[in-house]
GROMACS .gro file of C-alpha atoms in nm:
model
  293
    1UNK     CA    1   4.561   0.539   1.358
    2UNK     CA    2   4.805   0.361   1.081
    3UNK     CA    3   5.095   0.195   1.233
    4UNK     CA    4   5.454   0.115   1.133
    5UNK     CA    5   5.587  -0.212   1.246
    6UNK     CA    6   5.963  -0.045   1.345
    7UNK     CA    7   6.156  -0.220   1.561
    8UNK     CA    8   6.196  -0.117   1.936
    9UNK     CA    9   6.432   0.211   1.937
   10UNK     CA   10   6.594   0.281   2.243
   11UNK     CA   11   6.439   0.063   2.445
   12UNK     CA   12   6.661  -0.166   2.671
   13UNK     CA   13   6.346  -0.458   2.723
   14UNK     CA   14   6.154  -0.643   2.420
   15UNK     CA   15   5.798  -0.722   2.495
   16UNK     CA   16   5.898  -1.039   2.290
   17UNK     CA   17   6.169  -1.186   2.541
   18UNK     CA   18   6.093  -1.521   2.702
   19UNK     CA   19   6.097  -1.284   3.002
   20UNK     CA   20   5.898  -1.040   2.942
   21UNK     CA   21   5.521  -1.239   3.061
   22UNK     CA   22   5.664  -1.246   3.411
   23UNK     CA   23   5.856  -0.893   3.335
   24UNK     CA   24   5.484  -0.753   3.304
   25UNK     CA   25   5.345  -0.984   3.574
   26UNK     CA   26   5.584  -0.819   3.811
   27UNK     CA   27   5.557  -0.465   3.679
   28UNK     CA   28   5.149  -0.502   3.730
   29UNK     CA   29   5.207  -0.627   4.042
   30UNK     CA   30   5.458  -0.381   4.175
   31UNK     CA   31   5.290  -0.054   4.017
   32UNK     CA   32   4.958  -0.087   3.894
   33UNK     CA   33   4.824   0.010   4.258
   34UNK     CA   34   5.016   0.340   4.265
   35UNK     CA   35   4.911   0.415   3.875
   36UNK     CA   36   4.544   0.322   3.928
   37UNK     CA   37   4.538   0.492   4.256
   38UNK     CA   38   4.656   0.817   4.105
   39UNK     CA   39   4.421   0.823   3.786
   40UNK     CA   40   4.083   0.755   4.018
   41UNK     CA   41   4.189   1.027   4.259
   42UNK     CA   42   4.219   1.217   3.955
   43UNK     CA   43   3.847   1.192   3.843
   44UNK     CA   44   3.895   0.904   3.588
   45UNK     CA   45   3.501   0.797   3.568
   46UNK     CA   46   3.264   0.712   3.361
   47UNK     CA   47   3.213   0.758   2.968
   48UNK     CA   48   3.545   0.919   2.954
   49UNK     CA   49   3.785   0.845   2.661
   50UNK     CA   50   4.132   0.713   2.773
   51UNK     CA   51   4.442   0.657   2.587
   52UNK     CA   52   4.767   0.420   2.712
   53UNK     CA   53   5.083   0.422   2.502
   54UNK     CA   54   5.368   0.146   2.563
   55UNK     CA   55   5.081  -0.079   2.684
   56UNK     CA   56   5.244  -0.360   2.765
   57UNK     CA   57   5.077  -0.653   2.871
   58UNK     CA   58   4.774  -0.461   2.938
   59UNK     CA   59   4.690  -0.448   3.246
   60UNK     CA   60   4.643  -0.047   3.323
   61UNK     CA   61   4.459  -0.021   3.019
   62UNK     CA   62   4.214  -0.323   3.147
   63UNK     CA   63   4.162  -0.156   3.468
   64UNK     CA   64   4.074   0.158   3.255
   65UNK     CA   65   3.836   0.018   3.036
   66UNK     CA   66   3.659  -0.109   3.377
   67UNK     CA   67   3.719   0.259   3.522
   68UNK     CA   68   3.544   0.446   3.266
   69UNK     CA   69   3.247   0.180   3.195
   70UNK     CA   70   3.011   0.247   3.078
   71UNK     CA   71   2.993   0.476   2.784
   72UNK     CA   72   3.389   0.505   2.824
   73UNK     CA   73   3.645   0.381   2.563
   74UNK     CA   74   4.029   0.323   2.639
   75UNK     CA   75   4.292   0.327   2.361
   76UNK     CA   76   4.582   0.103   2.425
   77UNK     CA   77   4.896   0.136   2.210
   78UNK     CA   78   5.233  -0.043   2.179
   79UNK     CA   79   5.470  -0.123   1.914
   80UNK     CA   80   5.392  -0.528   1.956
   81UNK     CA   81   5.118  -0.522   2.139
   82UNK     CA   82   5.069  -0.877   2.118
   83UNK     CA   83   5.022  -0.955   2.505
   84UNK     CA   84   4.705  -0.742   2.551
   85UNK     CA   85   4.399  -0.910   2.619
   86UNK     CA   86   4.093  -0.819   2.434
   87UNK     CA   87   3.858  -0.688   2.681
   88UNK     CA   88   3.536  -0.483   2.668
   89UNK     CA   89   3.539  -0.117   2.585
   90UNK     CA   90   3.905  -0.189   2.484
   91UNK     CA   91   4.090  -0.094   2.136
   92UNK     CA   92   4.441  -0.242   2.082
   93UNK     CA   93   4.660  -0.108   1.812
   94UNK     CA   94   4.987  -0.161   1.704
   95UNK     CA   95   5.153   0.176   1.677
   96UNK     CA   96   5.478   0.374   1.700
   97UNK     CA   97   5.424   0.701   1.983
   98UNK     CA   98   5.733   0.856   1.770
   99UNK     CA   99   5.660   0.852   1.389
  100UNK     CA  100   5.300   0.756   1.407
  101UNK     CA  101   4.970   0.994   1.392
  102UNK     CA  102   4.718   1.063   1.702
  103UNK     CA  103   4.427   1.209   1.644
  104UNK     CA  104   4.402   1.571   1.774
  105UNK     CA  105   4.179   1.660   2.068
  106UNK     CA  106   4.050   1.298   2.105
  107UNK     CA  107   4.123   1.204   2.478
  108UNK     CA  108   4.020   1.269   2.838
  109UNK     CA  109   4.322   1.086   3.020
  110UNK     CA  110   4.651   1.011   2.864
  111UNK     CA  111   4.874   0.784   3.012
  112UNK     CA  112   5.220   0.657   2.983
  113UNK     CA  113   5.407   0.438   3.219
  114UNK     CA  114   5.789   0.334   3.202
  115UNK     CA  115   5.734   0.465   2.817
  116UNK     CA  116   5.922   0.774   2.761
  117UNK     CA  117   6.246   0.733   2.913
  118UNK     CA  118   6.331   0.472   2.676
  119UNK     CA  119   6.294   0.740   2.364
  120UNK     CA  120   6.543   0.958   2.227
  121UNK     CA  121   6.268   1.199   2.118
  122UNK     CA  122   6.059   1.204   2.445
  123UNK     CA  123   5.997   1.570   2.467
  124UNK     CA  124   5.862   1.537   2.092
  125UNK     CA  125   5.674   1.237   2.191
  126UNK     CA  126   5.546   1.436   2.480
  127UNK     CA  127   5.360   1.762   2.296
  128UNK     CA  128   5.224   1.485   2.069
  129UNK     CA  129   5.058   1.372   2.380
  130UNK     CA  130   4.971   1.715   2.445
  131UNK     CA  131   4.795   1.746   2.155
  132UNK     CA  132   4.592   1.434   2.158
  133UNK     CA  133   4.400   1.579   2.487
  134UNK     CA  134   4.118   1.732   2.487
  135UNK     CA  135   4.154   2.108   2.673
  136UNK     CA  136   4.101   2.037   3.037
  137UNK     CA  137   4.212   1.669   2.991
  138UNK     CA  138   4.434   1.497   3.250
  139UNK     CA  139   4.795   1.338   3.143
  140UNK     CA  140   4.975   1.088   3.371
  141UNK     CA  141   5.356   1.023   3.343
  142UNK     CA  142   5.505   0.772   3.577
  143UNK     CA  143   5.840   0.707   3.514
  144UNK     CA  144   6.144   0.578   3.758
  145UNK     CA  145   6.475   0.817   3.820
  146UNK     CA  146   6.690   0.504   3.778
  147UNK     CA  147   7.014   0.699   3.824
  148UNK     CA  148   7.027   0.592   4.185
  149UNK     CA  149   6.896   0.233   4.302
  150UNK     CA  150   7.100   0.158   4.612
  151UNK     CA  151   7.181  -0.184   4.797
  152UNK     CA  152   7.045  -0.123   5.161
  153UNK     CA  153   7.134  -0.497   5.264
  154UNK     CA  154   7.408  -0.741   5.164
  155UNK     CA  155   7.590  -0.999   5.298
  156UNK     CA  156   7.915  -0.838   5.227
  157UNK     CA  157   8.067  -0.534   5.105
  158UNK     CA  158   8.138  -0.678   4.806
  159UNK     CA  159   7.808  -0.782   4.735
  160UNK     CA  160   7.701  -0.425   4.747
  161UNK     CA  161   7.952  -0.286   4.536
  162UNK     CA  162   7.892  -0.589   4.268
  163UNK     CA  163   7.473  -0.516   4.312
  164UNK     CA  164   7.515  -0.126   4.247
  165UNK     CA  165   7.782  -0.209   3.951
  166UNK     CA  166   7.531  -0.373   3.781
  167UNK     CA  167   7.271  -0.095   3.830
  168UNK     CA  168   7.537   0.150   3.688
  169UNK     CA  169   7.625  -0.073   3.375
  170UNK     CA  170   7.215  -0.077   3.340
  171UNK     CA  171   7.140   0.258   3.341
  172UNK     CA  172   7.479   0.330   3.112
  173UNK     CA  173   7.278   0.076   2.877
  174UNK     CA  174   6.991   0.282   2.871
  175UNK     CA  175   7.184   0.523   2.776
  176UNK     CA  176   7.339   0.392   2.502
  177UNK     CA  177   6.995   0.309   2.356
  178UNK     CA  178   6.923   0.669   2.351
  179UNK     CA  179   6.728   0.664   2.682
  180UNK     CA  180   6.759   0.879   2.999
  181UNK     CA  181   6.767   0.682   3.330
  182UNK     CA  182   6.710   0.992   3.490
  183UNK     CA  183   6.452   1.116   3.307
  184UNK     CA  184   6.151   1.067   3.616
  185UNK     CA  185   6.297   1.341   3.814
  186UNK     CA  186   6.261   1.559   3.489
  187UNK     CA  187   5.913   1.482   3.383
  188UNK     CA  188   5.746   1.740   3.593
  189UNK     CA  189   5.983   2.039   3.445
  190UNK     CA  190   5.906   1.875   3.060
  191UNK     CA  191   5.516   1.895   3.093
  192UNK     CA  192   5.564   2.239   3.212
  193UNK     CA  193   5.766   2.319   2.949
  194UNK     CA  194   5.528   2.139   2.698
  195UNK     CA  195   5.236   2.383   2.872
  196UNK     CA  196   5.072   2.202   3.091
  197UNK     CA  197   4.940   2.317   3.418
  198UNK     CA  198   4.780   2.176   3.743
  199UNK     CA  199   5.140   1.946   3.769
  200UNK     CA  200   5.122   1.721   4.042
  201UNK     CA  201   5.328   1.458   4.175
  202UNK     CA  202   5.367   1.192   4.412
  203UNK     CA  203   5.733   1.026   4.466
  204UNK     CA  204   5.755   0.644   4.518
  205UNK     CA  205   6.007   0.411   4.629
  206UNK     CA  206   5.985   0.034   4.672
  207UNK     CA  207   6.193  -0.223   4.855
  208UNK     CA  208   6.372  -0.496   4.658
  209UNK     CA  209   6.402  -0.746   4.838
  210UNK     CA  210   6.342  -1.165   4.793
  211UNK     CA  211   5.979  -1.260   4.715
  212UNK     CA  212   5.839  -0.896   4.589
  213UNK     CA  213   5.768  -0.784   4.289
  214UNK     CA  214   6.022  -0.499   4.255
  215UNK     CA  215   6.309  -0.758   4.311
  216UNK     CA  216   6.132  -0.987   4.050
  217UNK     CA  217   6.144  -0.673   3.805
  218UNK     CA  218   6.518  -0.644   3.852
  219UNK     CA  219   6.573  -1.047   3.831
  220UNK     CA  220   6.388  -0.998   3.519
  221UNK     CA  221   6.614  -0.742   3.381
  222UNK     CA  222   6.940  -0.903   3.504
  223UNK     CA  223   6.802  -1.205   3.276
  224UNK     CA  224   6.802  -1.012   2.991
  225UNK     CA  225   7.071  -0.798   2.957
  226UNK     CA  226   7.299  -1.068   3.062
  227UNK     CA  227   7.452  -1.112   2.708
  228UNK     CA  228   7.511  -0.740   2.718
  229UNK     CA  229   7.653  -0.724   3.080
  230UNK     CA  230   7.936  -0.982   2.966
  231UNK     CA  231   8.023  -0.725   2.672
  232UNK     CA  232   8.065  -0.469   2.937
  233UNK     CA  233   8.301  -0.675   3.139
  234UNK     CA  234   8.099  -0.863   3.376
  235UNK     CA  235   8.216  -1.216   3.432
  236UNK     CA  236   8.011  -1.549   3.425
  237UNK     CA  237   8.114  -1.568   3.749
  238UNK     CA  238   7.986  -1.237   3.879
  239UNK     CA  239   7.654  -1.275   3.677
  240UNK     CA  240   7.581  -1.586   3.891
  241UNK     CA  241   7.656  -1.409   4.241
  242UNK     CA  242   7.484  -1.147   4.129
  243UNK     CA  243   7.155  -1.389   4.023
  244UNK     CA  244   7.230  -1.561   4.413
  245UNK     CA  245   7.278  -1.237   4.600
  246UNK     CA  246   6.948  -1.117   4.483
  247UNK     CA  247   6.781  -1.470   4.627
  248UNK     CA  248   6.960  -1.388   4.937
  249UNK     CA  249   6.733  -1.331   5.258
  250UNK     CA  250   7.006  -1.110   5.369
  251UNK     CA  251   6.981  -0.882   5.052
  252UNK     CA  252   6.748  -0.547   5.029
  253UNK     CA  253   6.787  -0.263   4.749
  254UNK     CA  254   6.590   0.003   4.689
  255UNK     CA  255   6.462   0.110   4.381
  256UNK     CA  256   6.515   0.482   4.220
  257UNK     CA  257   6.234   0.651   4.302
  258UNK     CA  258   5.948   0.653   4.115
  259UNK     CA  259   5.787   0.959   4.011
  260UNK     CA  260   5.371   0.985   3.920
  261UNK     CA  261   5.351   1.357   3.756
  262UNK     CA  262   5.028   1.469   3.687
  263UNK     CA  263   4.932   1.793   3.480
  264UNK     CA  264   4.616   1.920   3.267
  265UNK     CA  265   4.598   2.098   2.899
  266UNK     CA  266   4.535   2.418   2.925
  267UNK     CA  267   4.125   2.492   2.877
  268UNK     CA  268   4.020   2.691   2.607
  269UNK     CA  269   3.926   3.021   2.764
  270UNK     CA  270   3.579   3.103   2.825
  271UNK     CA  271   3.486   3.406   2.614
  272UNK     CA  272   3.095   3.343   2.711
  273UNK     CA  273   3.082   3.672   2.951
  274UNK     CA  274   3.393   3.875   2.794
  275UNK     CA  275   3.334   4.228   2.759
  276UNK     CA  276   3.232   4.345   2.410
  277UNK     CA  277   3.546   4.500   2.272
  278UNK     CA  278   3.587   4.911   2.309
  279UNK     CA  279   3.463   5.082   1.999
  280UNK     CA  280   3.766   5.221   1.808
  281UNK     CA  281   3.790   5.586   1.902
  282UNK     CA  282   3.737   5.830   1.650
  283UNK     CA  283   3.879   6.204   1.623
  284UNK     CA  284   3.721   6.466   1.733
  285UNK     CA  285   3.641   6.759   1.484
  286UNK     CA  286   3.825   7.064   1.461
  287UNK     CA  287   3.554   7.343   1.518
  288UNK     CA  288   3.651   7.657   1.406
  289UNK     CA  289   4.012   7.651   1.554
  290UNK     CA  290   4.300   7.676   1.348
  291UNK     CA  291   4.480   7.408   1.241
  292UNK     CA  292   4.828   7.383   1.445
  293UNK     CA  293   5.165   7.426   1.284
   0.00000   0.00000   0.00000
């Protein structure tokens, strides 16, 4: 697969930040247990051929590569895929899910985590996906309804309405980009639109709150869209409560909820045992009775 090197489009977080190691440290912690967990229930074994797009640091497509050992091969792609360890049975490769090619037919499992609802074309993105499965193959979307993350716990009333500000002004962000925050609770409804079948999914929510990943994640972002936050009227001064509420034993959010949709393409129907096809019928002859008129 050729590859473009295109800057990020619509996506709020570069993989090139000074945050973004303990971005991806975080997000392995925090959801590679659910992701993983899903794809072996699913059958993921060996020799199968796997794809990843919007890799990130790696580590789903690691855990594939061991998953699918041996005789397996994972694929994992990302438009600066820089922070993915080589490992074995593992092919990096820079490449853009929106302009560049897949190969057709090519994969067992397809996944993509966090990926599409950072891309203005995700529903294109997504029958390219489609189309890179083999018939019977299993896709995997998780991706967060970030619409909603609500403080549970603050110390005041102010706190809360400064935390949930800042999750509004981040998912308005997105947004601008050409994102959709929402777009997890709509993932199911897109793969059935884009044909798939056999849709299945598990809802997840996780506690923010000091010490776990998922409040790491949202340190993380706070980080860096902080130059962007001022621009949208937040003050120095609120940017530092905000970075001290979230340290705060006293402080608990939750996050949107997290939706793992599974599906299947479509298998090619099985025309081993069809029934020979009816002979056309032919007319019978006219013996000896008039034509009618």
């Amino acid at each position: 697969m050729p590859h473009t090197a295109a800057p990020p489009r619509g996506y709020v977080f570069d993989n090139d930040s000074p945050h973004s190691a303990a971005h991806h440290r975080h997000l392995e912690h925090a959801l590679d247990p659910l992701t993983l967990d899903r794809l072996t229930g699913a059958g993921v074994a060996p020799g199968m051929r796997c794809l990843e797009v919007g890799a990130g640091a790696g580590s789903v497509a690691r855990a594939l590569a061991r998953l699918v050992a041996p005789g397996g091969r994972v694929t994992a792609t990302d438009l600066k895929p820089g922070r993915i360890a080589p490992a074995p049975g593992l092919t990096v490769l820079a490449h853009d899910i929106v302009t560049d090619p897949l190969p057709e037919a090519e994969y067992d499992v397809v996944v993509a985590r966090l990926v599409l609802q950072h891309l203005p074309r995700r529903r294109e993105v997504l029958g390219r996906l489609a189309r890179a499965l083999r018939p019977g193959g299993l896709i995997q979307i998780d991706e967060f309804d970030a619409d909603h993350e609500p403080c549970l716990l603050a110390p005041t009333e102010e706190d809360a309405r400064l935390y949930e500000r800042f999750t509004a002004a981040k998912a308005a962000l997105m947004r601008a980009s050409g994102g959709d925050p929402g777009w997890g609770r709509r993932t199911a409804g897109a793969l059935r639109d884009a044909g798939f079948t056999a849709i299945g999914i598990r809802p997840h929510v996780l506690v923010r709150a000091p010490g776990t990943p998922a409040l790491g994640l949202q340190l993380h972002h706070l980080a860096q869209l902080a130059p962007r936050l001022a621009e949208h009227g937040f003050a120095p001064a609120e940017l530092a409560r905000l970075r001290a509420l979230m340290d705060d034993p006293g402080f608990a959010a939750a996050t949107g909820v997290l939706y793992s949709v599974q599906a299947r393409r479509p298998p090619l129907p099985d025309t081993r045992h069809a029934a020979p096809p009816a002979p056309a019928a032919v007319p019978e002859a006219n013996e000896g009775n008039p034509e009618p008129t």
